[in-house]
Coordinates of C-alpha atoms and ligand atoms in Angstrom, one line a residue:
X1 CA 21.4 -16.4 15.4
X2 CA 23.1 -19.9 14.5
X3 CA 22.7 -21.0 18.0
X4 CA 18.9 -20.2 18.5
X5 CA 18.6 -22.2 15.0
X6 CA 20.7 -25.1 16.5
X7 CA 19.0 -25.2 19.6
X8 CA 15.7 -25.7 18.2
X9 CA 17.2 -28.1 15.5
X10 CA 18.6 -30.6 18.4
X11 CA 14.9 -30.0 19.8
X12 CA 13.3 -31.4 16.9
X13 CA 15.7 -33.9 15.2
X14 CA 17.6 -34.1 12.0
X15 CA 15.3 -32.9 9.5
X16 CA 15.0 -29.9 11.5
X17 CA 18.8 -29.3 11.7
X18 CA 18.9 -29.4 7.5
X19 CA 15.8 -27.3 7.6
X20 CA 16.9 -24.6 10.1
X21 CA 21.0 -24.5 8.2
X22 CA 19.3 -23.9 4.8
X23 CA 17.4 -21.0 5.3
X24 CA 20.1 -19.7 7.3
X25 CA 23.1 -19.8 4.9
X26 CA 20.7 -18.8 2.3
X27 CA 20.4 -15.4 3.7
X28 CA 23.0 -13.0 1.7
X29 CA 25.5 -11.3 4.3
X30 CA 23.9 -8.1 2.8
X31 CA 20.2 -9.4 4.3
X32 CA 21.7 -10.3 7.8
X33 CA 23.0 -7.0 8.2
X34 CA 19.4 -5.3 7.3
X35 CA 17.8 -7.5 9.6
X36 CA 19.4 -6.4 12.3
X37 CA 19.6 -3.0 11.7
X38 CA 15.5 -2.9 11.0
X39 CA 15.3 -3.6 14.8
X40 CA 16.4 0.3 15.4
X41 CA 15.4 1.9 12.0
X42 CA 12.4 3.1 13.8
X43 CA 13.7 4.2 17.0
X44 CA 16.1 6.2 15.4
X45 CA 14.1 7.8 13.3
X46 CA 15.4 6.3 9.8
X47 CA 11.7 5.7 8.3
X48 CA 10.0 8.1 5.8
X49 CA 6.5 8.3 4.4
X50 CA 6.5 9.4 1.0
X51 CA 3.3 10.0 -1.1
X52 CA 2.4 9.3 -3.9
X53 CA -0.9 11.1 -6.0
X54 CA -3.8 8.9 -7.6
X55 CA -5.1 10.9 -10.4
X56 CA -8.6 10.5 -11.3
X57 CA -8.6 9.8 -15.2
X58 CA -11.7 12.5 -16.5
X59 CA -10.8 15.5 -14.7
X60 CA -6.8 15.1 -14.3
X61 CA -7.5 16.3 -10.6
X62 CA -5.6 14.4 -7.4
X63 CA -8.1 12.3 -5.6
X64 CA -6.0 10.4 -3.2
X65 CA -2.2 9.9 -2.2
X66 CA -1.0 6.2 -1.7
X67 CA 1.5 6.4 1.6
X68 CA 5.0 4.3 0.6
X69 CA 7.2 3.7 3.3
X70 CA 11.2 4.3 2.7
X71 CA 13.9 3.4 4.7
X72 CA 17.0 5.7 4.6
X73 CA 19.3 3.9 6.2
X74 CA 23.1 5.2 7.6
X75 CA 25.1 3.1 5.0
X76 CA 23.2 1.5 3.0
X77 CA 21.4 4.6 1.4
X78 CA 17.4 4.3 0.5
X79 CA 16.2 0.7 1.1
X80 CA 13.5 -0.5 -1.4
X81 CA 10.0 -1.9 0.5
X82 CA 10.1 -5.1 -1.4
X83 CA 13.7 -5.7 0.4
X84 CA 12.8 -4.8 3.6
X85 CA 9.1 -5.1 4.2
X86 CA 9.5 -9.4 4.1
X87 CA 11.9 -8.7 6.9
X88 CA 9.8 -6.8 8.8
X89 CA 7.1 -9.1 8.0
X90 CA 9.0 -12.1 9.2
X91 CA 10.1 -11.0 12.3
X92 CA 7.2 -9.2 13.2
X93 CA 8.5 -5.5 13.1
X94 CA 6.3 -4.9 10.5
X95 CA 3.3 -4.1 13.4
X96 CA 5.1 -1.9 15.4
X97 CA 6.2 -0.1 12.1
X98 CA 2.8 -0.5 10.3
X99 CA 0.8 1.5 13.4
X100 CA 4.2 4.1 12.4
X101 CA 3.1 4.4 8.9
X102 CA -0.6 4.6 9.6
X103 CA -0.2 7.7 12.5
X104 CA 2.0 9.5 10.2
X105 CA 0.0 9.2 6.9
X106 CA -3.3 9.8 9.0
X107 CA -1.6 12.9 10.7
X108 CA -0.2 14.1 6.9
X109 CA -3.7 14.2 5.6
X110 CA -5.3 16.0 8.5
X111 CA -2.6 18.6 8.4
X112 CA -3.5 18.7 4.7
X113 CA -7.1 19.7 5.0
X114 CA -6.5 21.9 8.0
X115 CA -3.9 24.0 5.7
X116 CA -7.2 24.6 3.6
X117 CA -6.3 22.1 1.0
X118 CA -8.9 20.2 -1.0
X119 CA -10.0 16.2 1.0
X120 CA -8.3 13.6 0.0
X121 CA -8.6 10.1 0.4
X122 CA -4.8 8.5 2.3
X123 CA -4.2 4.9 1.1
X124 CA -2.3 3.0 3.5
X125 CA -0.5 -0.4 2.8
X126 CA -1.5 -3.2 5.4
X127 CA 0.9 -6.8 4.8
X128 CA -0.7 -10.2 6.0
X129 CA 0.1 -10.4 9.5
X130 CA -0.8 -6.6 10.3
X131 CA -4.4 -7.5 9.0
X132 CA -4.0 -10.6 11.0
X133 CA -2.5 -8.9 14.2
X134 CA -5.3 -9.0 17.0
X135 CA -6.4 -5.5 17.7
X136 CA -6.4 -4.1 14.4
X137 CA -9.3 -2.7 14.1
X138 CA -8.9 -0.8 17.7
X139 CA -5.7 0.6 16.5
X140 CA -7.3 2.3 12.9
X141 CA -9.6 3.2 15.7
X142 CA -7.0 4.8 18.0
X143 CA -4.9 6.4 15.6
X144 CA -7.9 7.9 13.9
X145 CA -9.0 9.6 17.0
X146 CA -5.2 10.7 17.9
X147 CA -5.0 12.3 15.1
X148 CA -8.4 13.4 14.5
X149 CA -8.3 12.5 10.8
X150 CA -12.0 11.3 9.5
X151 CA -12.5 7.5 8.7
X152 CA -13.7 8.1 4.9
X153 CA -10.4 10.4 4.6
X154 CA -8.5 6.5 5.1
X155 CA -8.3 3.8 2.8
X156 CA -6.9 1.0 3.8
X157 CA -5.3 -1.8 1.0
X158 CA -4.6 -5.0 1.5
X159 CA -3.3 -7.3 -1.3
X160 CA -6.0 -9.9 -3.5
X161 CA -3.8 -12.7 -1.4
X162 CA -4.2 -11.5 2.1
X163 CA -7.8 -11.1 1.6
X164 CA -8.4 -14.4 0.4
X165 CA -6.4 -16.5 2.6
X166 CA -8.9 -16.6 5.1
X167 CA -11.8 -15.0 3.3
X168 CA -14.5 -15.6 6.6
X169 CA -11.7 -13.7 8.6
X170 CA -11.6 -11.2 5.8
X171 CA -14.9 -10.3 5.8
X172 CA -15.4 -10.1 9.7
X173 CA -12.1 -7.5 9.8
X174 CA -13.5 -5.7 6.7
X175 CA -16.9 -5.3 8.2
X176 CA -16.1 -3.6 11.2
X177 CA -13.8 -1.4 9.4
X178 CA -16.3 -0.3 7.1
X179 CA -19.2 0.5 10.1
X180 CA -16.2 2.8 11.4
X181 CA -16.6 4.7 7.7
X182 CA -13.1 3.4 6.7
X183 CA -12.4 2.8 2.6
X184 CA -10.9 -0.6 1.5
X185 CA -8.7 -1.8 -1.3
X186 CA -7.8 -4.6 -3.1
X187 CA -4.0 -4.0 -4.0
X188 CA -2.6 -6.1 -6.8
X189 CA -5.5 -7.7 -8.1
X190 CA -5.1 -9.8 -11.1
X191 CA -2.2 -11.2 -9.6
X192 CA -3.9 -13.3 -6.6
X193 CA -5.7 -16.2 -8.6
X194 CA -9.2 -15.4 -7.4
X195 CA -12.4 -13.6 -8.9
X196 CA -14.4 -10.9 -8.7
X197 CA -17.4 -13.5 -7.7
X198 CA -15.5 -14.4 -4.4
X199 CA -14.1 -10.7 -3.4
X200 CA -17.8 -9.4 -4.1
X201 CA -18.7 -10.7 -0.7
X202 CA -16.1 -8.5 1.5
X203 CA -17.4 -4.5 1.7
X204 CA -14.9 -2.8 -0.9
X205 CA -14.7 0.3 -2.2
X206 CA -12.0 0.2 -4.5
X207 CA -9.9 -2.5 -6.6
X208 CA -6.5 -1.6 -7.8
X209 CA -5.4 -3.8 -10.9
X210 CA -1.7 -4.6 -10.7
X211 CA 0.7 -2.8 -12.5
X212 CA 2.2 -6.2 -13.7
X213 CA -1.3 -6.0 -16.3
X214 CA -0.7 -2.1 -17.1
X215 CA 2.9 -2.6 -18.4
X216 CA 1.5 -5.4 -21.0
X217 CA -1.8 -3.4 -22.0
X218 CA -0.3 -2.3 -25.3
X219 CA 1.9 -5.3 -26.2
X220 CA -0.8 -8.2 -25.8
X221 CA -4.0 -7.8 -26.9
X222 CA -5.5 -10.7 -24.8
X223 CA -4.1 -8.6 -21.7
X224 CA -6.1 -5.4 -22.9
X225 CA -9.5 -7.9 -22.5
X226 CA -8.7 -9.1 -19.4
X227 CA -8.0 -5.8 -18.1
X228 CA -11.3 -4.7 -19.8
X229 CA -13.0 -7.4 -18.2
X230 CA -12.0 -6.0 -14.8
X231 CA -12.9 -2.5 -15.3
X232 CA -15.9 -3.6 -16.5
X233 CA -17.0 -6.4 -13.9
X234 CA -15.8 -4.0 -10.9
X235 CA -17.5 -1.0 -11.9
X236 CA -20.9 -3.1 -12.1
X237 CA -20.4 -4.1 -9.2
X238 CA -20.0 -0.4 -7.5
X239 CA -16.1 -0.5 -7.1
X240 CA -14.1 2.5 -7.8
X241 CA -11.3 1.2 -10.0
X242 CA -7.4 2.6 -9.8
X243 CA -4.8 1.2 -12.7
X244 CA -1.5 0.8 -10.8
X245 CA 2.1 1.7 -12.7
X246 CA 0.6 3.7 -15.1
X247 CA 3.9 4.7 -17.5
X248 CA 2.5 6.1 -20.9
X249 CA 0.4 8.3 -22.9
X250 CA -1.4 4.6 -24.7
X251 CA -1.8 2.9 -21.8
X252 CA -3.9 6.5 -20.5
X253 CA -5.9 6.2 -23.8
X254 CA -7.4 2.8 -23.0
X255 CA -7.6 3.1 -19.7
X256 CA -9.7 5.9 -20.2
X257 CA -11.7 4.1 -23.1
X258 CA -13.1 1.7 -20.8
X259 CA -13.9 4.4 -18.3
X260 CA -11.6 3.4 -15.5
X261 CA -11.7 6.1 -13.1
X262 CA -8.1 6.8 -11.4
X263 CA -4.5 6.0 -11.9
X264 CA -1.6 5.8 -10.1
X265 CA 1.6 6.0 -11.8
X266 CA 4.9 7.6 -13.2
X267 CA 3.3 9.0 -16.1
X268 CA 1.6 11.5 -13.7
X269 CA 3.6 11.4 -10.2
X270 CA 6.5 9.2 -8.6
X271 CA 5.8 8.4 -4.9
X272 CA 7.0 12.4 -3.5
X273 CA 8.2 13.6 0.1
X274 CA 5.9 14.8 2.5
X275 CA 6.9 18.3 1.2
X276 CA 6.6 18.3 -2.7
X277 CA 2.9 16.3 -2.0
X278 CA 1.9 19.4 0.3
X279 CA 3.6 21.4 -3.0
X280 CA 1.9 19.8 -5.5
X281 CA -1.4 19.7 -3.3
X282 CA -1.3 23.6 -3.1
X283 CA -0.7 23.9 -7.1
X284 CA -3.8 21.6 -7.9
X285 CA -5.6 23.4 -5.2
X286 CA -4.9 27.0 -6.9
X287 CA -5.8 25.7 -9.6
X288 CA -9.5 24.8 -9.1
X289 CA -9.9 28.0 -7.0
X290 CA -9.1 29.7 -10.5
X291 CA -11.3 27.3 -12.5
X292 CA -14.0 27.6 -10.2
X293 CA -13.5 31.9 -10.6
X294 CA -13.1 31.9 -6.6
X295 CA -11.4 34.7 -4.8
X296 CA -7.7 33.5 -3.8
X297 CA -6.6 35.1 -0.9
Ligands
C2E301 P1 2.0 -1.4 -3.8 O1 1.2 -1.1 -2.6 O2 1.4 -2.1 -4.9 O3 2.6 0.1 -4.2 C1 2.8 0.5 -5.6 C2 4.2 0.4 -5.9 O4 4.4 0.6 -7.3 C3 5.2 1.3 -5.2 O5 6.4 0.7 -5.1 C4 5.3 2.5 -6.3 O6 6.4 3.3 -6.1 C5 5.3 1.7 -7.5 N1 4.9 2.4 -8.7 C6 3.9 3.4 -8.8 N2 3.8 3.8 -10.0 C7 4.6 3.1 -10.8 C8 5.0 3.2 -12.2 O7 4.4 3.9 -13.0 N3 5.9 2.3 -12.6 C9 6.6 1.4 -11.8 N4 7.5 0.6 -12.3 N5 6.3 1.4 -10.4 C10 5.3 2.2 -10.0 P2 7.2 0.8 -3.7 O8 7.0 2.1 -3.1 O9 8.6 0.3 -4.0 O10 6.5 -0.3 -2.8 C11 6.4 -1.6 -3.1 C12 5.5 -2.4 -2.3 O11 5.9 -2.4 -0.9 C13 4.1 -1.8 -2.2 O12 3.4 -2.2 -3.4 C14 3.5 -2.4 -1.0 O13 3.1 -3.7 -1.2 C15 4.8 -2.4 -0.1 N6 4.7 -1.3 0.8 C16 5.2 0.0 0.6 N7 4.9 0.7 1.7 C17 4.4 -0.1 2.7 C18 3.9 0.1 4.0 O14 3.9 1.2 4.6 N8 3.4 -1.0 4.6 C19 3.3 -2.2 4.0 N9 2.8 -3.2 4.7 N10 3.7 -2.4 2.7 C20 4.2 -1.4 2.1
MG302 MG1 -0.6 -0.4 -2.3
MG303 MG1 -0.2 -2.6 -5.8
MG304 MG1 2.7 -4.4 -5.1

């Protein structure tokens, strides 16, 4: 590692040299060693998809599951994303590993409604440089057909930041996603520094307000506006609307006061392995069979 930095430092002069030392010693030993075992987490099978239930607010029923990638690694136990999804990112792992999470959650759901169980919508996480990796949209494409799971059964989210880097690029991406029938997402929002007025132009389906706004509903007031103001704006302007990090009864209450439709949080579900979603999936699903007086079998 040190050598390929001081190879390309003698390349490109002094500063270079400070530049390339700096962000090398500031990586923790704990961070080098991830690094390089990320190169084989997915060859040797060390990646899960676990699954976690959107709720819609009116009718307490699961409308969708949000896909969360975990990394059980040999030593080091369960590896949070926000550790080792820059990582990925940086080195560009995160592609090969993306396409990973996207076939698996795609296949989950399709196994899902074959078992009988009510549709769903599958959210699936896409960082910057997967929506910027050439060929995107032929790989949703690919793994769609693989796997035989219907485009408006896949959302796809990408942050408020990624969408508005480039928002031309954006909107060309989005577009041809959208003719295929796929949903999209704005994760995060509220925490990207642009407006509603700007986003309207990209084909979106739903907005998901960052949990960073949920956690301060009930101790600001001025927070509870702005989230207001969201709910409010979006739905005028067709979105579905999902509160992210939803943790108590009060922030429920006001969610539910200004008619946002779904949440996502502990309150109702922590992210769950493929097996307890397929468990919990069965209970709801007994459930409206009995509410709806239908025959079980
Ligand atoms: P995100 O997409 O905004 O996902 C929501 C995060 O909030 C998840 O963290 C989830 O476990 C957490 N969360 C949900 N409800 C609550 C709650 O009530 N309270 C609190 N405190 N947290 C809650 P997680 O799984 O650690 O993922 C973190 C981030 O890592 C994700 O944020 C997403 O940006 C990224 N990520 C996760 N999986 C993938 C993936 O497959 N691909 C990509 N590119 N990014 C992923
Ligand atoms: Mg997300
Ligand atoms: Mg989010
Ligand atoms: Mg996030």
């Amino acid at each position: 590692h040190a050598d390929v930095a001081l190879y390309h430092a003698k390349d490109e002069g002094r500063n270079n040299f400070q530049f390339y030392t700096t962000s090398i010693s500031s990586k923790t030993p704990e961070i080098l060693t991830l690094e390089r075992s990320l190169r084989h987490a997915l060859e040797r099978e060390e990646f899960v998809v676990h699954y976690q239930p959107q709720v819609n607010i009116d009718t307490g029923k699961i409308t969708g599951m949000e896909a969360l990638l975990r990394w059980e690694h040999p030593d080091m136990g369960l590896v949070a994303p926000s550790k080792f999804i820059p990582l990925a990112e940086e080195s560009g792992l995160i592609i090969p590993i993306g396409e990973w999470v996207l076939r698996t959650a795609c296949r989950q759901n399709k196994a899902w409604q074959e078992e009988g169980l009510p549709a769903i919508t599958m959210a699936v996480n896409l960082s910057l440089k997967q929506f910027r990796q050439p060929g995107l949209v032929e790989t949703v494409a690919k793994i769609l057909d693989e796997t035989g799971l219907e485009a408006n059964f896949l959302e796809l989210e990408i942050t408020e930041t990624t969408a508005i880097e480039d928002l031309e690029f954006t909107r060309t991406v989005l577009q041809q996603l959208e003719e295929m029938g796929v949903h999209l997402s704005i994760d995060d929002f509220g925490t990207g520094h642009s407006s509603l007025s700007r986003l309207q132009l990209l084909p979106l389906h739903n907005l998901k307000i960052d949990g960073s706004f949920i956690r301060d509903l009930t101790k600001d007031v001025k927070v509870a506006h702005i989230v207001k103001a969201i709910v409010g704006l979006g739905r005028s302007l067709g979105l579905r609307l999902t509160a992210e990090g939803v943790e108590k009864q009060e922030e429920l209450e006001f969610l539910k006061s200004i008619n946002c439709e779904d949440v996502q949080g502990f309150l109702f579900f922590r992210p769950l392995s493929a097996q307890k979603a397929t468990e919990i999936l069965w209970d709801e699903g007994v459930k409206e069979a009995v509410e709806n007086d239908a025959v079980l079998l």
